[in-house]
């Protein structure tokens, strides 16, 4: 029974993760579970405050310079909207790229073995074993599959470049079945 459960679904050879892909995946993981979660909501709150300040200035027929408090609040709100929508995502992407550059293991070619109970990622120097029950989110993008683990800080990324069409379909179907509530597909 145990052998049947540990049956290998597929083995993916030459899984290479380039720097830009890891940076994008790190940014997406931060949108799901980190500092970027709810960035649109946060920016919309500052937009509403900015609109209220501008409405107050226009109703009172004030110049921007004649009433410094709403003008100052408006400037702060514009900065915060820019920060949440543009600056913070760029910072998270750069942080992911920095993690990739500083790690000696992430830029190695990997072999990924997918089984019914989990996955095994092996490269020349290390072996990472994980279970599907430890995965918080599974995201399929146009270029890769991203899995965010609850216990491991490392992102599990399977590049679609090393998969043929049949393997890609099989892996997508397996992940949809295995992690039905955690699986999402994005256009990015």
PDB file of C-alpha atoms in Angstrom:
ATOM      1  CA  UNK A   1       0.000   0.000   0.000  1.00  0.00           C
ATOM      2  CA  UNK A   2       2.773   2.428   0.923  1.00  0.00           C
ATOM      3  CA  UNK A   3       4.614   1.791  -2.360  1.00  0.00           C
ATOM      4  CA  UNK A   4       1.462   2.541  -4.318  1.00  0.00           C
ATOM      5  CA  UNK A   5       1.005   5.841  -2.459  1.00  0.00           C
ATOM      6  CA  UNK A   6       4.631   6.931  -3.028  1.00  0.00           C
ATOM      7  CA  UNK A   7       4.365   6.200  -6.733  1.00  0.00           C
ATOM      8  CA  UNK A   8       6.278   8.652  -8.905  1.00  0.00           C
ATOM      9  CA  UNK A   9       3.908  10.754 -11.007  1.00  0.00           C
ATOM     10  CA  UNK A  10       6.660  12.363 -13.072  1.00  0.00           C
ATOM     11  CA  UNK A  11      10.308  13.321 -13.011  1.00  0.00           C
ATOM     12  CA  UNK A  12      11.321  16.690 -14.403  1.00  0.00           C
ATOM     13  CA  UNK A  13      14.934  16.920 -15.526  1.00  0.00           C
ATOM     14  CA  UNK A  14      16.968  20.118 -15.986  1.00  0.00           C
ATOM     15  CA  UNK A  15      14.673  22.442 -14.055  1.00  0.00           C
ATOM     16  CA  UNK A  16      16.530  25.751 -14.309  1.00  0.00           C
ATOM     17  CA  UNK A  17      15.262  28.885 -12.606  1.00  0.00           C
ATOM     18  CA  UNK A  18      16.700  32.123 -14.049  1.00  0.00           C
ATOM     19  CA  UNK A  19      17.175  35.262 -11.960  1.00  0.00           C
ATOM     20  CA  UNK A  20      14.213  37.198 -13.396  1.00  0.00           C
ATOM     21  CA  UNK A  21      11.851  34.234 -12.932  1.00  0.00           C
ATOM     22  CA  UNK A  22      12.819  33.895  -9.260  1.00  0.00           C
ATOM     23  CA  UNK A  23      12.328  37.647  -8.739  1.00  0.00           C
ATOM     24  CA  UNK A  24       8.842  37.480 -10.275  1.00  0.00           C
ATOM     25  CA  UNK A  25       7.961  34.390  -8.249  1.00  0.00           C
ATOM     26  CA  UNK A  26       9.146  36.050  -5.033  1.00  0.00           C
ATOM     27  CA  UNK A  27       6.991  39.098  -5.796  1.00  0.00           C
ATOM     28  CA  UNK A  28       3.947  36.873  -6.436  1.00  0.00           C
ATOM     29  CA  UNK A  29       4.580  34.992  -3.194  1.00  0.00           C
ATOM     30  CA  UNK A  30       4.681  38.309  -1.323  1.00  0.00           C
ATOM     31  CA  UNK A  31       1.353  39.269  -2.939  1.00  0.00           C
ATOM     32  CA  UNK A  32      -0.184  36.047  -1.622  1.00  0.00           C
ATOM     33  CA  UNK A  33       1.338  35.801   1.833  1.00  0.00           C
ATOM     34  CA  UNK A  34       3.609  38.763   2.518  1.00  0.00           C
ATOM     35  CA  UNK A  35       3.939  42.529   2.542  1.00  0.00           C
ATOM     36  CA  UNK A  36       2.200  43.010  -0.816  1.00  0.00           C
ATOM     37  CA  UNK A  37      -0.991  41.286   0.283  1.00  0.00           C
ATOM     38  CA  UNK A  38      -3.868  43.720  -0.160  1.00  0.00           C
ATOM     39  CA  UNK A  39      -1.786  46.405  -1.878  1.00  0.00           C
ATOM     40  CA  UNK A  40      -4.705  47.486  -4.085  1.00  0.00           C
ATOM     41  CA  UNK A  41      -6.967  47.867  -1.059  1.00  0.00           C
ATOM     42  CA  UNK A  42      -4.360  49.949   0.785  1.00  0.00           C
ATOM     43  CA  UNK A  43      -3.804  52.161  -2.257  1.00  0.00           C
ATOM     44  CA  UNK A  44      -7.568  52.626  -2.699  1.00  0.00           C
ATOM     45  CA  UNK A  45      -7.885  53.895   0.897  1.00  0.00           C
ATOM     46  CA  UNK A  46      -5.261  56.554   0.176  1.00  0.00           C
ATOM     47  CA  UNK A  47      -7.019  57.344  -3.112  1.00  0.00           C
ATOM     48  CA  UNK A  48     -10.298  57.929  -1.264  1.00  0.00           C
ATOM     49  CA  UNK A  49      -8.558  60.249   1.216  1.00  0.00           C
ATOM     50  CA  UNK A  50      -6.898  62.093  -1.675  1.00  0.00           C
ATOM     51  CA  UNK A  51     -10.287  62.500  -3.419  1.00  0.00           C
ATOM     52  CA  UNK A  52     -11.839  63.841  -0.198  1.00  0.00           C
ATOM     53  CA  UNK A  53      -9.032  66.403   0.190  1.00  0.00           C
ATOM     54  CA  UNK A  54      -9.338  67.525  -3.413  1.00  0.00           C
ATOM     55  CA  UNK A  55     -13.120  67.797  -3.061  1.00  0.00           C
ATOM     56  CA  UNK A  56     -12.705  69.895   0.089  1.00  0.00           C
ATOM     57  CA  UNK A  57     -10.271  72.208  -1.706  1.00  0.00           C
ATOM     58  CA  UNK A  58     -12.566  72.568  -4.734  1.00  0.00           C
ATOM     59  CA  UNK A  59     -15.727  73.219  -2.658  1.00  0.00           C
ATOM     60  CA  UNK A  60     -14.071  75.901  -0.540  1.00  0.00           C
ATOM     61  CA  UNK A  61     -12.606  77.560  -3.684  1.00  0.00           C
ATOM     62  CA  UNK A  62      -9.183  77.504  -2.190  1.00  0.00           C
ATOM     63  CA  UNK A  63      -5.929  77.444  -3.960  1.00  0.00           C
ATOM     64  CA  UNK A  64      -3.659  74.521  -3.257  1.00  0.00           C
ATOM     65  CA  UNK A  65      -1.206  76.889  -1.613  1.00  0.00           C
ATOM     66  CA  UNK A  66      -3.740  78.790   0.466  1.00  0.00           C
ATOM     67  CA  UNK A  67      -4.769  75.699   2.459  1.00  0.00           C
ATOM     68  CA  UNK A  68      -1.659  73.708   3.355  1.00  0.00           C
ATOM     69  CA  UNK A  69      -3.237  70.905   5.446  1.00  0.00           C
ATOM     70  CA  UNK A  70      -5.374  69.289   2.701  1.00  0.00           C
ATOM     71  CA  UNK A  71      -2.567  69.946   0.219  1.00  0.00           C
ATOM     72  CA  UNK A  72      -0.058  68.190   2.476  1.00  0.00           C
ATOM     73  CA  UNK A  73      -2.413  65.269   3.049  1.00  0.00           C
ATOM     74  CA  UNK A  74      -2.977  65.053  -0.723  1.00  0.00           C
ATOM     75  CA  UNK A  75       0.746  64.892  -1.394  1.00  0.00           C
ATOM     76  CA  UNK A  76       1.211  62.181   1.246  1.00  0.00           C
ATOM     77  CA  UNK A  77      -1.688  60.189  -0.209  1.00  0.00           C
ATOM     78  CA  UNK A  78      -0.244  60.428  -3.735  1.00  0.00           C
ATOM     79  CA  UNK A  79       3.083  59.172  -2.427  1.00  0.00           C
ATOM     80  CA  UNK A  80       1.484  56.279  -0.549  1.00  0.00           C
ATOM     81  CA  UNK A  81      -0.533  55.228  -3.619  1.00  0.00           C
ATOM     82  CA  UNK A  82       2.664  55.246  -5.671  1.00  0.00           C
ATOM     83  CA  UNK A  83       4.490  53.378  -2.934  1.00  0.00           C
ATOM     84  CA  UNK A  84       1.953  50.539  -2.692  1.00  0.00           C
ATOM     85  CA  UNK A  85       1.314  50.184  -6.419  1.00  0.00           C
ATOM     86  CA  UNK A  86       4.803  50.671  -7.883  1.00  0.00           C
ATOM     87  CA  UNK A  87       7.669  51.111  -5.409  1.00  0.00           C
ATOM     88  CA  UNK A  88       6.945  48.223  -3.004  1.00  0.00           C
ATOM     89  CA  UNK A  89       6.395  45.588  -5.756  1.00  0.00           C
ATOM     90  CA  UNK A  90       9.653  46.640  -7.405  1.00  0.00           C
ATOM     91  CA  UNK A  91      11.445  46.386  -4.044  1.00  0.00           C
ATOM     92  CA  UNK A  92      10.055  42.898  -3.451  1.00  0.00           C
ATOM     93  CA  UNK A  93      11.180  41.788  -6.903  1.00  0.00           C
ATOM     94  CA  UNK A  94      14.671  43.176  -6.263  1.00  0.00           C
ATOM     95  CA  UNK A  95      14.737  41.455  -2.856  1.00  0.00           C
ATOM     96  CA  UNK A  96      13.880  38.159  -4.536  1.00  0.00           C
ATOM     97  CA  UNK A  97      16.667  38.688  -7.068  1.00  0.00           C
ATOM     98  CA  UNK A  98      19.054  39.473  -4.199  1.00  0.00           C
ATOM     99  CA  UNK A  99      18.063  36.229  -2.436  1.00  0.00           C
ATOM    100  CA  UNK A 100      18.694  34.356  -5.685  1.00  0.00           C
ATOM    101  CA  UNK A 101      22.120  35.947  -6.195  1.00  0.00           C
ATOM    102  CA  UNK A 102      23.214  35.375  -2.608  1.00  0.00           C
ATOM    103  CA  UNK A 103      22.194  31.691  -2.589  1.00  0.00           C
ATOM    104  CA  UNK A 104      24.617  29.191  -4.013  1.00  0.00           C
ATOM    105  CA  UNK A 105      21.918  26.552  -4.419  1.00  0.00           C
ATOM    106  CA  UNK A 106      19.133  28.361  -6.280  1.00  0.00           C
ATOM    107  CA  UNK A 107      20.971  28.783  -9.574  1.00  0.00           C
ATOM    108  CA  UNK A 108      21.819  25.078  -9.918  1.00  0.00           C
ATOM    109  CA  UNK A 109      20.051  22.785 -12.353  1.00  0.00           C
ATOM    110  CA  UNK A 110      17.541  20.652 -10.461  1.00  0.00           C
ATOM    111  CA  UNK A 111      15.693  17.403 -10.898  1.00  0.00           C
ATOM    112  CA  UNK A 112      12.140  17.515  -9.547  1.00  0.00           C
ATOM    113  CA  UNK A 113      10.333  14.278  -8.743  1.00  0.00           C
ATOM    114  CA  UNK A 114       6.587  14.606  -8.200  1.00  0.00           C
ATOM    115  CA  UNK A 115       4.896  11.852  -6.187  1.00  0.00           C
ATOM    116  CA  UNK A 116       1.393  11.470  -4.825  1.00  0.00           C
ATOM    117  CA  UNK A 117       2.398  12.578  -1.346  1.00  0.00           C
ATOM    118  CA  UNK A 118       4.916  15.296  -2.192  1.00  0.00           C
ATOM    119  CA  UNK A 119       7.957  16.339  -4.171  1.00  0.00           C
ATOM    120  CA  UNK A 120      11.713  15.859  -4.125  1.00  0.00           C
ATOM    121  CA  UNK A 121      13.991  18.557  -5.525  1.00  0.00           C
ATOM    122  CA  UNK A 122      17.579  17.477  -6.057  1.00  0.00           C
ATOM    123  CA  UNK A 123      20.614  19.275  -7.359  1.00  0.00           C
ATOM    124  CA  UNK A 124      24.299  18.489  -7.204  1.00  0.00           C
ATOM    125  CA  UNK A 125      24.612  19.536  -3.548  1.00  0.00           C
ATOM    126  CA  UNK A 126      21.266  19.192  -1.786  1.00  0.00           C
ATOM    127  CA  UNK A 127      17.950  17.372  -1.669  1.00  0.00           C
ATOM    128  CA  UNK A 128      14.742  19.090  -0.597  1.00  0.00           C
ATOM    129  CA  UNK A 129      11.785  16.888   0.317  1.00  0.00           C
ATOM    130  CA  UNK A 130       8.326  18.356   0.827  1.00  0.00           C
ATOM    131  CA  UNK A 131       4.719  17.264   1.140  1.00  0.00           C
ATOM    132  CA  UNK A 132       1.626  18.631  -0.574  1.00  0.00           C
ATOM    133  CA  UNK A 133      -0.058  19.168   2.803  1.00  0.00           C
ATOM    134  CA  UNK A 134       2.636  21.771   3.640  1.00  0.00           C
ATOM    135  CA  UNK A 135       1.866  23.881   0.554  1.00  0.00           C
ATOM    136  CA  UNK A 136      -0.113  27.046   1.290  1.00  0.00           C
ATOM    137  CA  UNK A 137      -0.561  28.247  -2.299  1.00  0.00           C
ATOM    138  CA  UNK A 138      -0.008  26.737  -5.723  1.00  0.00           C
ATOM    139  CA  UNK A 139       0.054  29.262  -8.564  1.00  0.00           C
ATOM    140  CA  UNK A 140       0.381  28.528 -12.259  1.00  0.00           C
ATOM    141  CA  UNK A 141       1.676  31.371 -14.410  1.00  0.00           C
ATOM    142  CA  UNK A 142       2.549  31.459 -18.081  1.00  0.00           C
ATOM    143  CA  UNK A 143       6.163  30.445 -17.450  1.00  0.00           C
ATOM    144  CA  UNK A 144       6.230  28.367 -14.263  1.00  0.00           C
ATOM    145  CA  UNK A 145       4.438  26.673 -11.392  1.00  0.00           C
ATOM    146  CA  UNK A 146       4.993  28.319  -8.016  1.00  0.00           C
ATOM    147  CA  UNK A 147       4.351  26.579  -4.726  1.00  0.00           C
ATOM    148  CA  UNK A 148       4.641  28.405  -1.413  1.00  0.00           C
ATOM    149  CA  UNK A 149       5.476  26.107   1.481  1.00  0.00           C
ATOM    150  CA  UNK A 150       4.339  26.666   5.046  1.00  0.00           C
ATOM    151  CA  UNK A 151       7.577  25.529   6.655  1.00  0.00           C
ATOM    152  CA  UNK A 152      10.286  26.086   4.064  1.00  0.00           C
ATOM    153  CA  UNK A 153      11.364  29.640   3.231  1.00  0.00           C
ATOM    154  CA  UNK A 154      12.378  28.440  -0.211  1.00  0.00           C
ATOM    155  CA  UNK A 155       9.964  28.849  -3.094  1.00  0.00           C
ATOM    156  CA  UNK A 156       9.267  25.713  -5.094  1.00  0.00           C
ATOM    157  CA  UNK A 157       9.356  26.699  -8.760  1.00  0.00           C
ATOM    158  CA  UNK A 158       8.928  24.344 -11.703  1.00  0.00           C
ATOM    159  CA  UNK A 159       9.785  25.991 -14.994  1.00  0.00           C
ATOM    160  CA  UNK A 160       7.523  25.199 -17.953  1.00  0.00           C
ATOM    161  CA  UNK A 161      10.512  25.419 -20.309  1.00  0.00           C
ATOM    162  CA  UNK A 162      11.698  21.981 -19.197  1.00  0.00           C
ATOM    163  CA  UNK A 163       8.246  20.414 -19.721  1.00  0.00           C
ATOM    164  CA  UNK A 164       6.753  19.239 -22.979  1.00  0.00           C
ATOM    165  CA  UNK A 165       3.037  19.807 -23.642  1.00  0.00           C
ATOM    166  CA  UNK A 166       1.957  16.403 -22.315  1.00  0.00           C
ATOM    167  CA  UNK A 167       3.945  16.788 -19.084  1.00  0.00           C
ATOM    168  CA  UNK A 168       2.625  20.314 -18.632  1.00  0.00           C
ATOM    169  CA  UNK A 169      -0.987  19.138 -18.958  1.00  0.00           C
ATOM    170  CA  UNK A 170      -0.390  16.177 -16.657  1.00  0.00           C
ATOM    171  CA  UNK A 171       1.290  18.304 -13.982  1.00  0.00           C
ATOM    172  CA  UNK A 172      -1.416  20.987 -14.140  1.00  0.00           C
ATOM    173  CA  UNK A 173      -4.150  18.380 -13.833  1.00  0.00           C
ATOM    174  CA  UNK A 174      -2.357  16.653 -10.952  1.00  0.00           C
ATOM    175  CA  UNK A 175      -1.877  19.929  -9.046  1.00  0.00           C
ATOM    176  CA  UNK A 176      -5.513  20.911  -9.617  1.00  0.00           C
ATOM    177  CA  UNK A 177      -6.667  17.569  -8.221  1.00  0.00           C
ATOM    178  CA  UNK A 178      -4.198  17.428  -5.344  1.00  0.00           C
ATOM    179  CA  UNK A 179      -4.544  21.032  -4.160  1.00  0.00           C
ATOM    180  CA  UNK A 180      -8.012  21.966  -5.322  1.00  0.00           C
ATOM    181  CA  UNK A 181      -8.567  24.826  -2.881  1.00  0.00           C
ATOM    182  CA  UNK A 182      -4.984  26.143  -3.107  1.00  0.00           C
ATOM    183  CA  UNK A 183      -4.484  26.022  -6.885  1.00  0.00           C
ATOM    184  CA  UNK A 184      -4.807  29.214  -8.930  1.00  0.00           C
ATOM    185  CA  UNK A 185      -3.896  30.146 -12.468  1.00  0.00           C
ATOM    186  CA  UNK A 186      -2.739  33.681 -13.251  1.00  0.00           C
ATOM    187  CA  UNK A 187      -2.189  35.410 -16.562  1.00  0.00           C
ATOM    188  CA  UNK A 188       1.103  36.948 -15.480  1.00  0.00           C
TER     189      UNK A 188
END
